[in-house]
Every structure is written in structure tokens, then in C-alpha cells.
Amino acid sequence: MRTLSGIQPSGTPHLGNYFGAIKQHVEVSRSLKQGDSAFFFIADYHALTTTHDAAKLRHQVRDVASTYVALGLDTDAAVLFRQSDVPEVTELMWLLSTVTGMGLLERAHSYKDKTARGLHASVGLFTYPILMAADIVAYDSDVVPVGEDQKQHIEMAQDMVAHFHSAYGVDVLRRPEPRLSPTPKIPGNDGHKMSKSYNNTIAIFAEGKDLKKQVNAIVTDSREPAEPKEPDTLNVFAILSLFLGDDEQSEWAARLRQGGVGYGDIKKEIMARMDARFGDARVRYRHLMTTDDGARELEGMLARGAARARAVARSTLARCYDAVGLDSAAARLRGA
Ligand code: ADP
Ligand code: TRP
């Protein structure tokens, strides 16, 4: 079975990315069984739909790569690569786009949300799900672990696979399935979905004053510590719960219902848990982000990943060119 997922380098990775996606990715990479494989990539082509700043994009690509590596992704067992190092996905995207109806794309929640928030509706933003489908099918992916917001895109990829097969009467692509984490929708400090584009995030590797500022920005009401509170209604408790085991969660919930726990206490505990969970990874992250050695280490890993990924994508694309009747394109990919 093959697992694949991607993350856009569109800002500093946050707790939503971690608990919704990256945590699972790291676990998969560290527990691969014989015959299983895993591919994770930095979706830099996709980021161009929202970022038109070259220096910022370079920085953010490094940020996502450093985050994965610092959090312990096993880059020998799993393949970590940059989307744009496998340009064949854009060729595959073209083939898929010719069997994809406008109606399918018009139903995309993510496109509707982004344009409703005032993002310029470029053609690239509209066809974003086709590139994402190409990413998925290029690597013969079976399972795609993502947060809830991405589920519809994977269902769209399933539809595109079906359309391609029915258009050409041959089955050449694998149908992917989404897999949600146990915490697929992490709230941000304002209670809405945590997202780089909503300015409501807590960065995985924030520390010291920055961390304090981000955690203190979690919106609460003005009730005093002594007042009893219903834990399930508290955004700040939902965020703390990400770090708690079942028993600890029940204990905290009971204390909140009883009264005597203030929002400040919960925020302090969030910071302590983040220090404990991410403290060691932070040191590694800083090394990868700020030193020349770190940059070289990342580039080496990404180059190895790209070579492994590219071989798979070329073979899938060659099969597709055979199916559609573009024989010289197929031959080019097979090195003939
Ligand atoms: P963002 O919305 O911050 O730009 P991305 O779109 O880059 O995040 O998402 C990267 C991964 O993290 C995806 O699998 C996505 O589903 C997941 N993810 C993002 N935000 C959340 C969240 N608030 N809760 C759960 N998962 C999330
Ligand atoms: N759209 C995804 C996101 O914003 C990133 C992504 C691009 C992706 N291609 C993918 C995720 C393929 C899973 C599979 O998070």
C-alpha cells in the first residue's frame, strides 16, 4: 500500500497542520511494513496560487522541509521531495484536465472559500484540484492522509480517475482514498479552522515570547477562574486537549466543571506541553532553517527524494500517454 500527502509552503506550519496531517505522516514513515511505501512532498507549484514573492516562497519551502525533518520524518524509509522537482505532474494535469468538467471544479469548497475571502480567482486557483489529482495519481497512491478541508479534493481526484478510465476504456490509474486523522479540524485562536490564511495560528516551533503571544491570542470570555465552565464549549480547552491523553483530559474537564481553573492556567499548560512536545525538534528545526550545513542537508535529502519520486511519475505518465495515443511522448518518458 502506498501513502502520499503534500503540504503547501504557504506559511509557517502550525498546530492544525501538525495534528491534522504531519503527525500522521511522521508515524507512517516510521512504521512502514514490507511492501508499503510513503511519499510526502512540498506542494510548491500549488503555493504559486497564493504567493507571488520569490524570496518568501524559497523561505517557506525550506520551512516545510525543515519541519518534516525536525519532527522525525524517516527520509530513508519515506520519500520526501519538492513537487516542482517532478515537472511531469504538470503534464499529467493537462491530460486530466481534458476529462474534467467545469462543474466538478465549480463545486470545490476550497475555491469558493478562497474567492469569497477576496483572493483573486486566477485560472490556476480554479484548476488547483486537477494538479492535486495529478500529484496523487502520478505516484499510484492508495491512501492520502489529510485534514478535513482537503477531503473533497481527494474525492474530486477519484472522479477524475473514473472519467479518465471511462473516456479511454482502460484502467491505468489507481483510485485514492482519503484518510482523516483523529483530529481532522483543529480550531485556531479565534475558534475558526486554524489556517495560515486566517492569521489565527499557533506555529509548531514558536517559543518564548512569540509562543506566549500566539497562545495568549486564543480568544476566551471574561469569566473568573472560580466560575464553573463547560469544557466542550471552550476553544482554549480544545487546543489543550490535543496534548492530553484520555485520562488527563477527563481530569481537566472535571476540574473545569467544578470551578477553580482559569483560562490563564489552561494557556500556561498549553505552552508547557508545547515546550515538552516540540522542544527537542525546535533545536533541530533551527539548525535546518538557519545554518549552511542545514541547507545542504535538506538539499541532499530533497534531491534523493526527487529522483525516487520522478521515476514513479514518469512511468505512470507513460502509461497515460499510451492510453490517449501520444506514442512519442510515451517513448520520450521511457527514454527511447
Ligand atoms: P493551511 O490551511 O494552513 O494553508 P494547508 O492547506 O497547507 O494548511 O494544509 C496542510 C495539511 O494540514 C493538509 O492536510 C490540511 O488538511 C491540514 N490542515 C490544515 N489546517 C488544518 C486544521 N485546522 N485542522 C486539521 N488539519 C489541518
Ligand atoms: N492542497 C493541499 C493543501 O493545501 C496540498 C496538496 C497538494 C496535497 N497536492 C496534494 C495534499 C496531494 C495531498 C495530496 O494542504
XYZ file of N, CA and C in Angstrom, residues 140-236:
291
model
N 0.730 6.514 -7.988
C -0.059 5.307 -7.701
C -0.451 5.233 -6.226
N -0.936 6.338 -5.695
C -1.221 6.401 -4.254
C -2.519 5.684 -3.903
N -2.489 4.935 -2.805
C -3.703 4.273 -2.312
C -4.400 5.131 -1.257
N -3.603 5.708 -0.346
C -4.172 6.405 0.800
C -3.557 7.793 0.916
N -4.413 8.799 1.183
C -3.934 10.181 1.276
C -4.357 10.769 2.632
N -3.443 10.787 3.618
C -3.793 11.340 4.935
C -3.757 12.864 4.938
N -4.900 13.473 5.209
C -5.033 14.942 5.183
C -6.028 15.375 6.251
N -6.113 16.670 6.470
C -7.153 17.236 7.319
C -8.465 17.313 6.541
N -9.534 17.602 7.276
C -10.878 17.562 6.687
C -11.041 18.481 5.468
N -10.371 19.641 5.516
C -10.534 20.617 4.438
C -10.100 20.074 3.074
N -9.263 19.041 3.080
C -8.743 18.516 1.809
C -9.513 17.301 1.299
N -10.474 16.843 2.085
C -11.146 15.586 1.734
C -11.852 15.693 0.376
N -12.526 16.810 0.170
C -13.264 16.968 -1.084
C -12.323 16.910 -2.295
N -11.120 17.457 -2.135
C -10.174 17.422 -3.252
C -9.809 15.979 -3.614
N -9.752 15.131 -2.622
C -9.392 13.733 -2.913
C -10.567 13.015 -3.567
N -11.762 13.379 -3.138
C -12.937 12.809 -3.814
C -12.986 13.281 -5.271
N -12.565 14.507 -5.510
C -12.521 15.003 -6.895
C -11.492 14.209 -7.703
N -10.378 13.864 -7.053
C -9.368 13.047 -7.744
C -9.961 11.687 -8.104
N -10.776 11.135 -7.212
C -11.438 9.848 -7.525
C -12.300 10.002 -8.774
N -13.026 11.111 -8.841
C -13.885 11.352 -10.012
C -13.050 11.473 -11.283
N -11.929 12.159 -11.179
C -11.087 12.345 -12.383
C -10.531 11.001 -12.868
N -10.162 10.148 -11.932
C -9.684 8.804 -12.311
C -10.795 8.083 -13.086
N -12.013 8.144 -12.539
C -13.128 7.456 -13.192
C -13.389 8.037 -14.590
N -13.315 9.362 -14.716
C -13.557 9.988 -16.021
C -12.480 9.591 -17.023
N -11.251 9.543 -16.563
C -10.156 9.175 -17.469
C -10.365 7.740 -17.965
N -10.689 6.860 -17.034
C -10.889 5.457 -17.421
C -12.069 5.309 -18.367
N -13.147 6.023 -18.105
C -14.301 5.828 -18.985
C -14.061 6.501 -20.338
N -13.294 7.589 -20.365
C -13.022 8.235 -21.660
C -12.194 7.323 -22.566
N -11.229 6.614 -21.974
C -10.309 5.835 -22.819
C -10.560 4.330 -22.773
N -11.458 3.905 -21.883
C -11.795 2.488 -21.835
C -10.681 1.593 -21.323
N -9.711 2.167 -20.617
C -8.670 1.331 -19.984
C -8.426 1.852 -18.563
N -8.085 0.936 -17.677
C -7.794 1.336 -16.294
C -6.286 1.445 -16.114
N -5.790 2.659 -16.028
C -4.339 2.837 -15.886
C -3.961 3.559 -14.591
N -4.985 4.084 -13.893
C -4.686 4.889 -12.696
C -5.268 4.233 -11.446
N -4.601 4.469 -10.313
C -5.112 3.904 -9.059
C -6.065 4.905 -8.404
N -7.141 4.359 -7.816
C -8.130 5.222 -7.145
C -7.696 5.469 -5.701
N -7.498 6.725 -5.332
C -7.023 7.015 -3.961
C -8.167 7.122 -2.949
N -7.866 6.875 -1.705
C -8.833 7.075 -0.615
C -8.267 8.109 0.359
N -9.114 9.035 0.835
C -8.636 9.969 1.872
C -8.538 9.250 3.209
N -7.646 9.717 4.082
C -7.650 9.220 5.465
C -7.521 10.409 6.410
N -8.539 10.565 7.252
C -8.521 11.697 8.182
C -7.844 11.291 9.481
N -7.163 12.237 10.097
C -6.565 11.982 11.405
C -7.694 11.976 12.435
N -7.423 11.496 13.658
C -8.464 11.540 14.698
C -8.852 12.983 15.035
N -8.000 13.952 14.691
C -8.306 15.369 14.934
C -8.207 16.120 13.606
N -9.227 15.963 12.748
C -9.109 16.483 11.378
C -9.402 17.966 11.225
N -9.926 18.607 12.300
C -10.238 20.036 12.157
C -9.870 20.777 13.434
N -8.662 21.290 13.461
C -8.158 21.978 14.654
C -8.600 23.435 14.601
N -9.175 23.932 15.699
C -9.582 25.336 15.692
C -8.390 26.266 15.886
N -8.471 27.442 15.333
C -7.445 28.463 15.526
C -7.745 29.281 16.769
N -6.951 30.319 17.017
C -7.151 31.055 18.267
C -8.466 31.847 18.284
N -9.132 31.944 17.119
C -10.431 32.628 17.070
C -11.605 31.644 16.989
N -11.295 30.345 17.068
C -12.370 29.349 17.046
C -12.692 28.839 15.650
N -12.275 29.567 14.594
C -12.455 29.057 13.232
C -11.328 28.077 12.927
N -11.425 27.333 11.822
C -10.365 26.404 11.447
C -9.006 27.114 11.483
N -8.031 26.502 12.138
C -6.700 27.115 12.141
C -6.140 27.048 10.729
N -5.691 28.176 10.209
C -5.182 28.183 8.848
C -4.207 29.338 8.651
N -3.157 29.055 7.858
C -2.175 30.094 7.569
C -2.840 31.320 6.971
N -3.946 31.085 6.257
C -4.553 32.236 5.590
C -5.526 32.996 6.486
N -5.789 32.522 7.703
C -6.737 33.242 8.576
C -6.039 34.015 9.691
N -4.690 33.935 9.729
C -3.998 34.684 10.772
C -4.430 34.288 12.180
N -4.671 33.018 12.376
C -5.171 32.566 13.686
C -4.397 31.341 14.162
N -3.113 31.283 13.781
C -2.368 30.045 14.002
C -1.459 30.108 15.238
N -1.101 28.923 15.695
C -0.032 28.772 16.677
C 1.027 27.931 15.974
N 2.203 28.526 15.743
C 3.249 27.824 14.987
C 3.806 26.673 15.815
N 4.078 25.554 15.146
C 4.586 24.366 15.849
C 5.844 24.711 16.647
N 6.727 25.509 16.039
C 8.019 25.767 16.670
C 8.141 27.156 17.293
N 7.018 27.782 17.545
C 7.097 29.070 18.254
C 7.672 28.811 19.642
N 8.442 29.772 20.159
C 8.963 29.606 21.523
C 9.060 30.968 22.201
N 9.256 30.913 23.526
C 9.443 32.143 24.295
C 8.314 33.135 24.100
N 8.719 34.390 23.827
C 7.746 35.488 23.719
C 6.734 35.263 22.594
N 7.250 34.745 21.467
C 6.358 34.508 20.315
C 5.269 33.515 20.672
N 5.704 32.447 21.327
C 4.741 31.410 21.701
C 3.687 32.004 22.638
N 4.169 32.766 23.600
C 3.265 33.369 24.584
C 2.225 34.250 23.876
N 2.715 35.022 22.918
C 1.831 35.930 22.196
C 0.751 35.134 21.431
N 1.190 34.058 20.787
C 0.236 33.284 19.983
C -0.771 32.554 20.868
N -0.298 32.032 21.985
C -1.217 31.304 22.872
C -2.149 32.292 23.587
N -1.601 33.435 23.985
C -2.457 34.420 24.640
C -3.533 34.962 23.706
N -3.307 34.828 22.405
C -4.302 35.327 21.444
C -5.514 34.394 21.330
N -5.479 33.243 21.998
C -6.665 32.366 21.960
C -7.807 33.109 22.666
N -8.890 33.258 21.936
C -9.993 34.080 22.445
C -10.755 33.335 23.543
N -11.003 34.018 24.669
C -11.807 33.441 25.761
C -12.817 34.498 26.194
N -13.689 34.116 27.145
C -14.613 35.134 27.658
C -14.031 35.701 28.955
N -14.849 36.438 29.695
C -14.267 37.147 30.842
C -14.584 36.468 32.172
N -14.978 35.194 32.120
C -15.322 34.542 33.396
C -14.094 34.371 34.296
N -14.308 34.520 35.568
C -13.242 34.373 36.571
C -12.861 32.906 36.713
N -11.634 32.641 37.209
C -11.207 31.257 37.414
C -12.193 30.451 38.274
N -12.753 31.080 39.275
C -13.609 30.327 40.214
C -14.887 29.794 39.566
N -15.313 30.435 38.483
C -16.602 30.039 37.889
C -16.492 28.690 37.182
N -17.499 27.825 37.367
C -17.503 26.539 36.642
C -17.667 26.788 35.144
N -17.044 25.912 34.348
C -17.112 26.095 32.892
C -17.335 24.746 32.216
N -18.122 24.767 31.142
C -18.378 23.535 30.401
C -17.230 23.327 29.390
N -16.383 22.310 29.623
C -15.159 22.175 28.826
C -15.402 22.066 27.316
N -16.487 21.377 26.926
C -16.701 21.136 25.489
C -16.984 22.411 24.709
N -17.295 23.484 25.418
C -17.610 24.726 24.695
C -16.394 25.648 24.594
N -15.252 25.209 25.160
C -14.111 26.122 25.245
C -13.062 25.814 24.185
N -12.864 26.776 23.310
C -11.852 26.614 22.268
C -10.465 26.387 22.873
N -10.177 27.118 23.944
C -8.853 27.017 24.558
C -8.632 25.591 25.110
